[in-house]
Tab-separated table of C-alpha atoms and ligand atoms in Angstrom:
chain	number	residue	atom	x	y	z
F	64	UNK	CA	-17.149	-9.450	9.627
F	65	UNK	CA	-18.565	-6.032	10.560
F	66	UNK	CA	-20.957	-5.036	7.792
F	67	UNK	CA	-19.846	-8.145	5.928
F	68	UNK	CA	-16.617	-6.334	5.141
F	69	UNK	CA	-12.900	-6.736	5.772
F	70	UNK	CA	-11.559	-4.060	3.390
F	71	UNK	CA	-13.314	-0.718	3.690
F	72	UNK	CA	-12.590	0.544	0.182
F	73	UNK	CA	-14.581	-2.336	-1.322
F	74	UNK	CA	-17.792	-1.432	0.495
F	75	UNK	CA	-20.165	0.463	-1.807
F	76	UNK	CA	-23.917	0.863	-1.380
F	77	UNK	CA	-26.303	-0.770	-1.948
F	78	UNK	CA	-23.834	-3.671	-1.819
F	79	UNK	CA	-20.514	-4.538	-3.431
F	80	UNK	CA	-20.313	-7.218	-6.105
F	81	UNK	CA	-18.722	-10.479	-5.039
F	82	UNK	CA	-16.220	-11.412	-7.716
F	83	UNK	CA	-15.840	-15.133	-8.264
F	84	UNK	CA	-13.537	-15.377	-11.263
F	85	UNK	CA	-11.096	-13.419	-13.384
F	86	UNK	CA	-9.508	-14.168	-16.734
F	87	UNK	CA	-7.467	-11.777	-18.839
F	88	UNK	CA	-9.177	-8.382	-18.628
F	89	UNK	CA	-12.537	-9.803	-17.477
F	90	UNK	CA	-14.093	-10.563	-14.102
F	91	UNK	CA	-17.320	-12.411	-13.263
F	92	UNK	CA	-19.559	-11.676	-10.301
F	93	UNK	CA	-21.425	-14.263	-8.230
F	94	UNK	CA	-24.591	-13.640	-10.266
F	95	UNK	CA	-22.784	-14.503	-13.489
F	96	UNK	CA	-22.407	-10.971	-14.896
F	97	UNK	CA	-19.175	-10.274	-16.737
F	98	UNK	CA	-17.260	-6.990	-16.580
F	99	UNK	CA	-14.171	-5.523	-18.192
F	100	UNK	CA	-11.902	-4.871	-15.227
F	101	UNK	CA	-10.744	-1.245	-15.291
F	102	UNK	CA	-9.976	-1.241	-11.556
F	103	UNK	CA	-6.957	-3.507	-11.893
F	104	UNK	CA	-7.061	-4.148	-8.131
F	105	UNK	CA	-6.086	-0.535	-7.390
F	106	UNK	CA	-2.839	-1.014	-9.417
F	107	UNK	CA	-1.892	-4.404	-7.918
F	108	UNK	CA	-3.539	-6.184	-10.849
F	109	UNK	CA	-1.373	-4.743	-13.615
F	110	UNK	CA	-0.816	-8.234	-15.076
F	111	UNK	CA	-4.537	-8.856	-15.460
F	112	UNK	CA	-6.089	-12.136	-14.393
F	113	UNK	CA	-4.249	-15.429	-14.645
F	114	UNK	CA	-1.426	-14.133	-16.829
F	115	UNK	CA	0.260	-17.327	-18.078
F	116	UNK	CA	3.762	-16.161	-17.094
F	117	UNK	CA	2.665	-15.336	-13.534
F	118	UNK	CA	0.593	-18.500	-13.157
F	119	UNK	CA	3.474	-20.581	-14.523
F	120	UNK	CA	5.934	-19.056	-12.050
F	121	UNK	CA	3.582	-19.665	-9.118
F	122	UNK	CA	2.913	-23.260	-10.201
F	123	UNK	CA	6.625	-24.000	-10.560
F	124	UNK	CA	7.409	-22.545	-7.137
F	125	UNK	CA	4.479	-24.368	-5.561
F	126	UNK	CA	5.911	-27.705	-6.627
F	127	UNK	CA	8.944	-27.171	-4.387
F	128	UNK	CA	7.093	-26.103	-1.244
F	129	UNK	CA	6.048	-22.713	0.054
F	130	UNK	CA	6.854	-22.460	3.781
F	131	UNK	CA	10.526	-23.341	3.697
F	132	UNK	CA	11.737	-21.282	6.668
F	133	UNK	CA	14.954	-20.112	5.027
F	134	UNK	CA	16.241	-17.791	2.345
F	135	UNK	CA	14.837	-19.079	-0.949
F	136	UNK	CA	16.003	-19.054	-4.537
F	137	UNK	CA	13.706	-16.235	-5.670
F	138	UNK	CA	14.260	-13.346	-3.269
F	139	UNK	CA	17.695	-12.326	-4.558
F	140	UNK	CA	16.414	-12.251	-8.145
F	141	UNK	CA	13.493	-10.038	-7.124
F	142	UNK	CA	15.799	-7.721	-5.175
F	143	UNK	CA	18.127	-7.471	-8.176
F	144	UNK	CA	15.249	-6.721	-10.550
F	145	UNK	CA	14.007	-3.926	-8.264
F	146	UNK	CA	17.463	-2.401	-7.664
F	147	UNK	CA	18.092	-2.534	-11.401
F	148	UNK	CA	14.908	-0.581	-12.138
F	149	UNK	CA	14.318	2.008	-9.432
F	150	UNK	CA	17.085	4.663	-9.421
F	151	UNK	CA	16.989	5.409	-5.666
F	152	UNK	CA	16.959	1.780	-4.531
F	153	UNK	CA	20.503	0.573	-3.873
F	154	UNK	CA	19.390	-1.969	-1.278
F	155	UNK	CA	15.899	-3.281	-0.604
F	156	UNK	CA	13.970	-5.236	2.026
F	157	UNK	CA	10.670	-6.997	1.573
F	158	UNK	CA	7.553	-6.988	3.733
F	159	UNK	CA	3.892	-7.806	3.250
F	160	UNK	CA	2.032	-4.636	2.342
F	161	UNK	CA	2.464	-1.043	1.331
F	162	UNK	CA	1.312	-0.007	4.795
F	163	UNK	CA	4.083	-2.042	6.361
F	164	UNK	CA	6.633	-0.683	3.887
F	165	UNK	CA	5.738	2.866	4.909
F	166	UNK	CA	5.804	1.992	8.625
F	167	UNK	CA	9.303	0.586	8.194
F	168	UNK	CA	10.533	3.479	6.039
F	169	UNK	CA	9.364	6.209	8.415
F	170	UNK	CA	10.578	4.244	11.443
F	171	UNK	CA	13.984	3.852	9.803
F	172	UNK	CA	14.059	7.571	9.014
F	173	UNK	CA	13.236	8.455	12.627
F	174	UNK	CA	15.859	6.060	13.974
F	175	UNK	CA	18.719	7.199	11.747
F	176	UNK	CA	18.018	10.923	12.022
F	177	UNK	CA	17.212	10.837	15.735
F	178	UNK	CA	14.297	13.158	14.912
F	179	UNK	CA	10.613	12.456	15.369
F	180	UNK	CA	8.490	14.642	13.081
F	181	UNK	CA	7.054	13.657	9.717
F	182	UNK	CA	5.689	15.891	6.983
F	183	UNK	CA	2.840	14.437	4.895
F	184	UNK	CA	0.212	15.931	2.586
F	185	UNK	CA	-3.515	16.581	2.541
F	186	UNK	CA	-5.210	13.884	0.453
F	187	UNK	CA	-2.243	11.534	0.849
F	188	UNK	CA	-2.758	7.835	1.446
F	189	UNK	CA	0.074	5.610	2.596
F	190	UNK	CA	-1.877	2.733	4.150
F	191	UNK	CA	-4.443	1.856	6.782
F	192	UNK	CA	-2.631	3.842	9.495
F	193	UNK	CA	-1.520	6.695	7.211
F	194	UNK	CA	-4.679	8.348	5.863
F	195	UNK	CA	-4.535	12.087	5.328
F	196	UNK	CA	-7.701	12.880	3.415
F	197	UNK	CA	-10.572	14.767	5.056
F	198	UNK	CA	-8.758	15.491	8.299
F	199	UNK	CA	-7.086	12.100	8.722
F	200	UNK	CA	-8.145	9.016	10.657
F	201	UNK	CA	-8.331	8.333	14.413
F	202	UNK	CA	-6.570	5.067	13.613
F	203	UNK	CA	-3.479	6.743	12.171
F	204	UNK	CA	-0.114	5.650	13.572
F	205	UNK	CA	0.794	7.892	16.524
F	206	UNK	CA	3.647	9.811	14.866
F	207	UNK	CA	3.856	13.621	15.065
F	208	UNK	CA	2.588	14.484	11.572
F	209	UNK	CA	2.509	17.903	9.986
F	210	UNK	CA	0.051	17.902	7.085
F	211	UNK	CA	0.908	20.260	4.227
F	212	UNK	CA	-0.992	21.201	1.076
F	213	UNK	CA	-0.159	18.959	-1.897
F	214	UNK	CA	1.309	20.644	-4.960
F	215	UNK	CA	1.952	23.821	-2.969
F	216	UNK	CA	5.624	24.793	-3.101
F	217	UNK	CA	5.189	26.662	0.208
F	218	UNK	CA	4.718	23.259	1.915
F	219	UNK	CA	8.489	22.769	1.620
F	220	UNK	CA	8.789	25.342	4.399
F	221	UNK	CA	7.184	22.830	6.776
F	222	UNK	CA	10.469	20.895	6.712
F	223	UNK	CA	12.338	21.989	9.827
F	224	UNK	CA	15.501	21.127	11.720
F	225	UNK	CA	13.602	18.475	13.734
F	226	UNK	CA	11.876	16.857	10.743
F	227	UNK	CA	12.857	13.215	10.290
F	228	UNK	CA	11.285	12.726	6.880
F	229	UNK	CA	8.847	13.911	4.263
F	230	UNK	CA	6.562	11.111	3.049
F	231	UNK	CA	4.935	11.874	-0.286
F	232	UNK	CA	3.302	10.174	-3.255
F	233	UNK	CA	4.772	11.582	-6.487
F	234	UNK	CA	1.217	11.199	-7.807
F	235	UNK	CA	-1.632	10.995	-5.295
F	236	UNK	CA	-3.435	7.752	-6.105
F	237	UNK	CA	-6.283	7.312	-3.633
F	238	UNK	CA	-6.492	11.100	-3.370
F	239	UNK	CA	-7.913	11.348	-6.904
F	240	UNK	CA	-5.044	10.329	-9.243
F	241	UNK	CA	-3.483	13.788	-9.063
F	242	UNK	CA	0.036	14.098	-10.497
F	243	UNK	CA	2.556	15.866	-8.307
F	244	UNK	CA	3.969	18.972	-9.923
F	245	UNK	CA	7.663	18.924	-10.702
F	246	UNK	CA	8.387	22.207	-8.946
F	247	UNK	CA	6.601	21.039	-5.770
F	248	UNK	CA	8.443	17.708	-5.627
F	249	UNK	CA	11.801	19.319	-6.420
F	250	UNK	CA	11.173	21.854	-3.638
F	251	UNK	CA	10.675	18.945	-1.225
F	252	UNK	CA	13.940	17.381	-2.411
F	253	UNK	CA	15.796	20.664	-1.907
F	254	UNK	CA	14.255	21.383	1.514
F	255	UNK	CA	14.912	17.912	2.913
F	256	UNK	CA	18.501	17.988	1.691
F	257	UNK	CA	19.069	21.454	3.148
F	258	UNK	CA	17.645	20.556	6.568
F	259	UNK	CA	19.026	17.053	7.005
F	260	UNK	CA	15.651	15.318	6.676
F	261	UNK	CA	14.998	12.290	4.488
F	262	UNK	CA	12.742	12.317	1.433
F	263	UNK	CA	10.573	9.197	1.137
F	264	UNK	CA	8.703	8.604	-2.117
F	265	UNK	CA	5.704	6.327	-1.693
F	266	UNK	CA	5.707	4.619	-5.091
F	267	UNK	CA	3.411	1.802	-3.964
F	268	UNK	CA	1.098	2.663	-6.849
F	269	UNK	CA	3.271	4.792	-9.115
F	270	UNK	CA	6.314	2.583	-9.661
F	271	UNK	CA	4.362	0.963	-12.510
F	272	UNK	CA	4.239	4.234	-14.458
F	273	UNK	CA	7.747	3.878	-15.871
F	274	UNK	CA	10.449	1.240	-15.633
F	275	UNK	CA	12.138	3.292	-12.916
F	276	UNK	CA	8.969	4.601	-11.289
F	277	UNK	CA	7.805	8.203	-11.344
F	278	UNK	CA	11.083	9.241	-9.719
F	279	UNK	CA	12.829	8.386	-12.976
F	280	UNK	CA	10.359	10.467	-14.983
F	281	UNK	CA	10.756	13.384	-12.572
F	282	UNK	CA	14.527	13.119	-12.284
F	283	UNK	CA	14.310	13.167	-8.485
F	284	UNK	CA	16.177	10.665	-6.332
F	285	UNK	CA	14.531	10.256	-2.920
F	286	UNK	CA	16.482	8.819	0.021
F	287	UNK	CA	13.959	6.016	0.519
F	288	UNK	CA	11.256	4.529	-1.700
F	289	UNK	CA	8.361	2.286	-0.761
F	290	UNK	CA	6.782	-0.270	-3.080
F	291	UNK	CA	3.842	-2.654	-2.993
F	292	UNK	CA	0.904	-3.791	-5.113
F	293	UNK	CA	1.820	-5.420	-8.478
F	294	UNK	CA	5.527	-5.894	-7.610
F	295	UNK	CA	4.611	-9.195	-5.944
F	296	UNK	CA	2.943	-10.377	-9.143
F	297	UNK	CA	-0.490	-9.858	-7.583
F	298	UNK	CA	0.256	-11.571	-4.268
F	299	UNK	CA	0.558	-9.773	-0.921
F	300	UNK	CA	3.651	-7.578	-1.147
F	301	UNK	CA	5.528	-4.601	0.207
F	302	UNK	CA	9.119	-3.367	0.005
F	303	UNK	CA	11.198	-0.442	1.172
F	304	UNK	CA	14.579	0.478	-0.195
F	305	UNK	CA	16.923	3.318	-0.876
F	306	UNK	CA	20.322	4.706	-0.057
F	307	UNK	CA	22.958	2.076	0.676
F	308	UNK	CA	24.076	3.646	3.953
F	309	UNK	CA	20.498	3.764	5.272
F	310	UNK	CA	19.450	0.238	4.329
F	311	UNK	CA	22.815	-1.210	5.363
F	312	UNK	CA	21.699	-0.579	8.944
F	313	UNK	CA	19.695	-3.803	8.595
F	314	UNK	CA	22.726	-5.931	7.654
F	315	UNK	CA	22.598	-8.648	10.334
F	316	UNK	CA	26.373	-9.087	10.217
F	317	UNK	CA	26.793	-5.611	11.734
F	318	UNK	CA	27.021	-5.556	15.537
F	319	UNK	CA	24.456	-2.745	15.945
F	320	UNK	CA	22.120	-3.856	13.145
F	321	UNK	CA	18.460	-2.889	13.259
F	322	UNK	CA	16.143	-5.871	13.277
F	323	UNK	CA	13.356	-6.229	10.777
F	324	UNK	CA	11.237	-9.342	11.131
F	325	UNK	CA	8.303	-10.744	9.197
F	326	UNK	CA	7.331	-14.370	8.742
F	327	UNK	CA	6.209	-13.810	5.173
F	328	UNK	CA	8.792	-11.183	4.108
F	329	UNK	CA	10.277	-13.621	1.592
F	330	UNK	CA	7.082	-15.613	0.864
F	331	UNK	CA	8.059	-18.070	-1.843
F	332	UNK	CA	5.070	-17.622	-4.161
F	333	UNK	CA	5.221	-13.826	-3.923
F	334	UNK	CA	8.935	-13.706	-4.689
F	335	UNK	CA	8.557	-16.118	-7.624
F	336	UNK	CA	5.562	-14.290	-9.101
F	337	UNK	CA	7.259	-10.934	-8.623
F	338	UNK	CA	10.434	-11.929	-10.463
F	339	UNK	CA	8.467	-13.361	-13.384
F	340	UNK	CA	6.302	-10.262	-13.702
F	341	UNK	CA	9.103	-7.698	-13.582
F	342	UNK	CA	11.549	-9.577	-15.796
F	343	UNK	CA	9.192	-11.122	-18.354
F	344	UNK	CA	6.001	-9.072	-18.553
F	345	UNK	CA	6.318	-5.481	-17.372
F	346	UNK	CA	9.014	-4.352	-19.787
F	347	UNK	CA	9.608	-0.721	-20.686
F	348	UNK	CA	7.730	-1.354	-23.956
F	349	UNK	CA	4.713	-2.810	-22.185
F	350	UNK	CA	4.654	0.076	-19.701
F	351	UNK	CA	4.764	2.479	-22.646
F	352	UNK	CA	1.861	0.707	-24.342
F	353	UNK	CA	-0.227	0.781	-21.146
F	354	UNK	CA	0.542	4.450	-20.565
F	355	UNK	CA	-0.477	5.163	-24.160
F	356	UNK	CA	-3.835	3.494	-23.520
F	357	UNK	CA	-4.301	5.624	-20.402
F	358	UNK	CA	-3.479	8.798	-22.342
F	359	UNK	CA	-5.962	7.771	-25.024
F	360	UNK	CA	-8.675	7.177	-22.421
F	361	UNK	CA	-7.988	10.488	-20.659
F	362	UNK	CA	-8.016	12.433	-23.934
F	363	UNK	CA	-11.352	10.936	-24.956
F	364	UNK	CA	-12.931	11.487	-21.576
F	365	UNK	CA	-11.723	15.067	-21.392
F	366	UNK	CA	-13.310	15.751	-24.771
F	367	UNK	CA	-16.698	14.707	-23.337
F	368	UNK	CA	-17.121	18.161	-21.814
F	369	UNK	CA	-19.517	19.431	-19.152
F	370	UNK	CA	-18.412	19.306	-15.546
F	371	UNK	CA	-16.770	15.909	-16.035
F	372	UNK	CA	-13.012	15.463	-16.408
F	373	UNK	CA	-10.238	12.906	-16.108
F	374	UNK	CA	-6.865	13.221	-14.381
F	375	UNK	CA	-3.833	11.002	-13.918
F	376	UNK	CA	-0.676	9.906	-15.627
F	377	UNK	CA	-0.260	7.056	-18.088
F	378	UNK	CA	-2.159	3.938	-17.073
F	379	UNK	CA	-3.634	5.455	-13.879
F	380	UNK	CA	-6.754	7.516	-14.502
F	381	UNK	CA	-9.026	9.479	-12.142
F	382	UNK	CA	-12.632	10.365	-13.031
F	383	UNK	CA	-14.039	13.544	-11.553
F	384	UNK	CA	-16.990	15.844	-11.600
F	385	UNK	CA	-16.316	19.404	-10.609
F	386	UNK	CA	-16.549	19.444	-6.780
F	387	UNK	CA	-16.198	15.604	-6.882
F	388	UNK	CA	-19.911	15.222	-6.171
F	389	UNK	CA	-20.314	11.690	-4.707
F	390	UNK	CA	-23.861	11.219	-6.022
F	391	UNK	CA	-22.748	11.934	-9.597
F	392	UNK	CA	-19.798	9.566	-9.247
F	393	UNK	CA	-22.127	6.885	-7.850
F	394	UNK	CA	-24.614	7.253	-10.707
F	395	UNK	CA	-21.841	7.062	-13.274
F	396	UNK	CA	-20.434	3.971	-11.556
F	397	UNK	CA	-23.787	2.177	-11.525
F	398	UNK	CA	-24.371	3.046	-15.188
F	399	UNK	CA	-20.925	1.736	-16.118
F	400	UNK	CA	-21.527	-1.529	-14.235
F	401	UNK	CA	-24.722	-1.999	-16.221
F	402	UNK	CA	-22.706	-1.490	-19.394
F	403	UNK	CA	-20.222	-4.130	-18.229
F	404	UNK	CA	-17.321	-1.993	-16.977
F	405	UNK	CA	-15.889	-2.289	-13.473
F	406	UNK	CA	-13.762	0.332	-11.688
F	407	UNK	CA	-13.748	1.996	-8.267
F	408	UNK	CA	-16.769	4.119	-7.482
F	409	UNK	CA	-14.620	7.003	-6.342
F	410	UNK	CA	-13.454	7.248	-9.957
F	411	UNK	CA	-10.257	5.264	-9.779
F	412	UNK	CA	-8.988	3.352	-12.826
F	413	UNK	CA	-5.772	1.344	-13.289
F	414	UNK	CA	-5.292	-0.308	-16.676
F	415	UNK	CA	-3.845	-3.811	-16.962
F	416	UNK	CA	-1.795	-5.714	-19.519
F	417	UNK	CA	-4.698	-7.578	-21.234
F	418	UNK	CA	-6.698	-4.378	-21.855
F	419	UNK	CA	-6.859	-3.342	-25.521
F	420	UNK	CA	-7.438	-0.118	-27.423
F	421	UNK	CA	-10.942	-1.352	-28.272
F	422	UNK	CA	-11.636	-1.874	-24.542
F	423	UNK	CA	-10.559	1.690	-23.812
F	424	UNK	CA	-12.688	3.077	-26.637
F	425	UNK	CA	-15.651	1.022	-25.390
F	426	UNK	CA	-15.208	2.444	-21.883
F	427	UNK	CA	-15.049	6.015	-23.197
F	428	UNK	CA	-18.167	5.507	-25.336
F	429	UNK	CA	-20.068	4.119	-22.333
F	430	UNK	CA	-19.055	7.152	-20.240
F	431	UNK	CA	-20.282	9.426	-23.041
F	432	UNK	CA	-23.634	7.645	-23.033
F	433	UNK	CA	-23.858	7.942	-19.245
F	434	UNK	CA	-23.112	11.657	-19.342
F	435	UNK	CA	-25.612	12.349	-22.105
K	611	PMP	N1	0.695	3.700	-0.343
K	611	PMP	C1	-0.088	3.968	-1.383
K	611	PMP	C2	0.265	5.119	-2.274
K	611	PMP	C3	-1.209	3.183	-1.645
K	611	PMP	O1	-2.004	3.466	-2.681
K	611	PMP	C4	-1.496	2.090	-0.795
K	611	PMP	C5	-2.686	1.179	-1.023
K	611	PMP	N2	-3.762	1.698	-1.693
K	611	PMP	C6	-0.647	1.863	0.289
K	611	PMP	C7	0.442	2.671	0.472
K	611	PMP	C8	-0.908	0.738	1.235
K	611	PMP	O2	-0.648	-0.480	0.637
K	611	PMP	P1	-1.334	-1.811	1.221
K	611	PMP	O3	-2.785	-1.721	0.880
K	611	PMP	O4	-0.620	-2.916	0.523
K	611	PMP	O5	-1.089	-1.806	2.690
């Protein structure tokens, strides 16, 4: 592997820690150090490590075989659980990653509208071929993108008569855990509706922030929504869904149906783990508890003062220094590792089910020590 790495975000100097085990809220590195896991696998690990309900569902499914080559008994239940929760999702299709979900959603939008252009936002991240921070990536998918300013209502004017879709995170995750402002997101809804473009909410990270995703909190119904991360119970997962008339284009019984392939779209273990997680673990009450912990952490961190502050919503927290100085973030990260807390060096935190109030208070106290 180039640089010993196959996932860029995990590469931090002088070297990343190899994690060999996880249990509950804890992870162990290859040298035997133990850490409280505040990264939560960038939101995919919301259930923590080896949650008994998830492990039980995977074990039970495993017994009956995992490469069955047909519709299986779990995918309908997962689809129903998702449609029941996310207001905009009337029909849903599964894939294998958030990147793939966004590729399918924007491709669907372009096909149904007959238009080519996409509006996205500075700092947005929608997958390995959809990176819009710091001028974008040469590896981005070759769509005609217009990049607007996030949380700037004037960006709605970028939606034109030849715009196929606006792709937006209702809270920018990788871009610093920055909540989208209501007025900005409503302006995008209004502009897309007025000009015949589709609004796509990338809720790959944010769907965990309420039972119906951030769209429910905001009271905005996008035309399409993409999902990923924890929805597969911690296994590789992606999904895109939305308006009935749009998704119905994939109904194979229709003569002009769009095709959407994918060997592992209905992977047995993923479907089984996903159903168990959504229906048995991530209830509205549990989401509320996790969000409360995030609020508690943010409040404490923001009381620390100086040029340090925390952003986010509920159980997703971003750590910042004014000007987001990378050296300061790196020093804080190394200090926190020494104190036994793991999170992403860029200041990204996603809380998970086994984390307690005492864990959150311990994290905040360690940050206070680092700052002082
Ligand atoms: N959209 C958002 C908002 C994400 O945060 C991510 C992953 N960090 C993706 C899409 C891509 O998901 P995946 O890594 O599963 O391809």
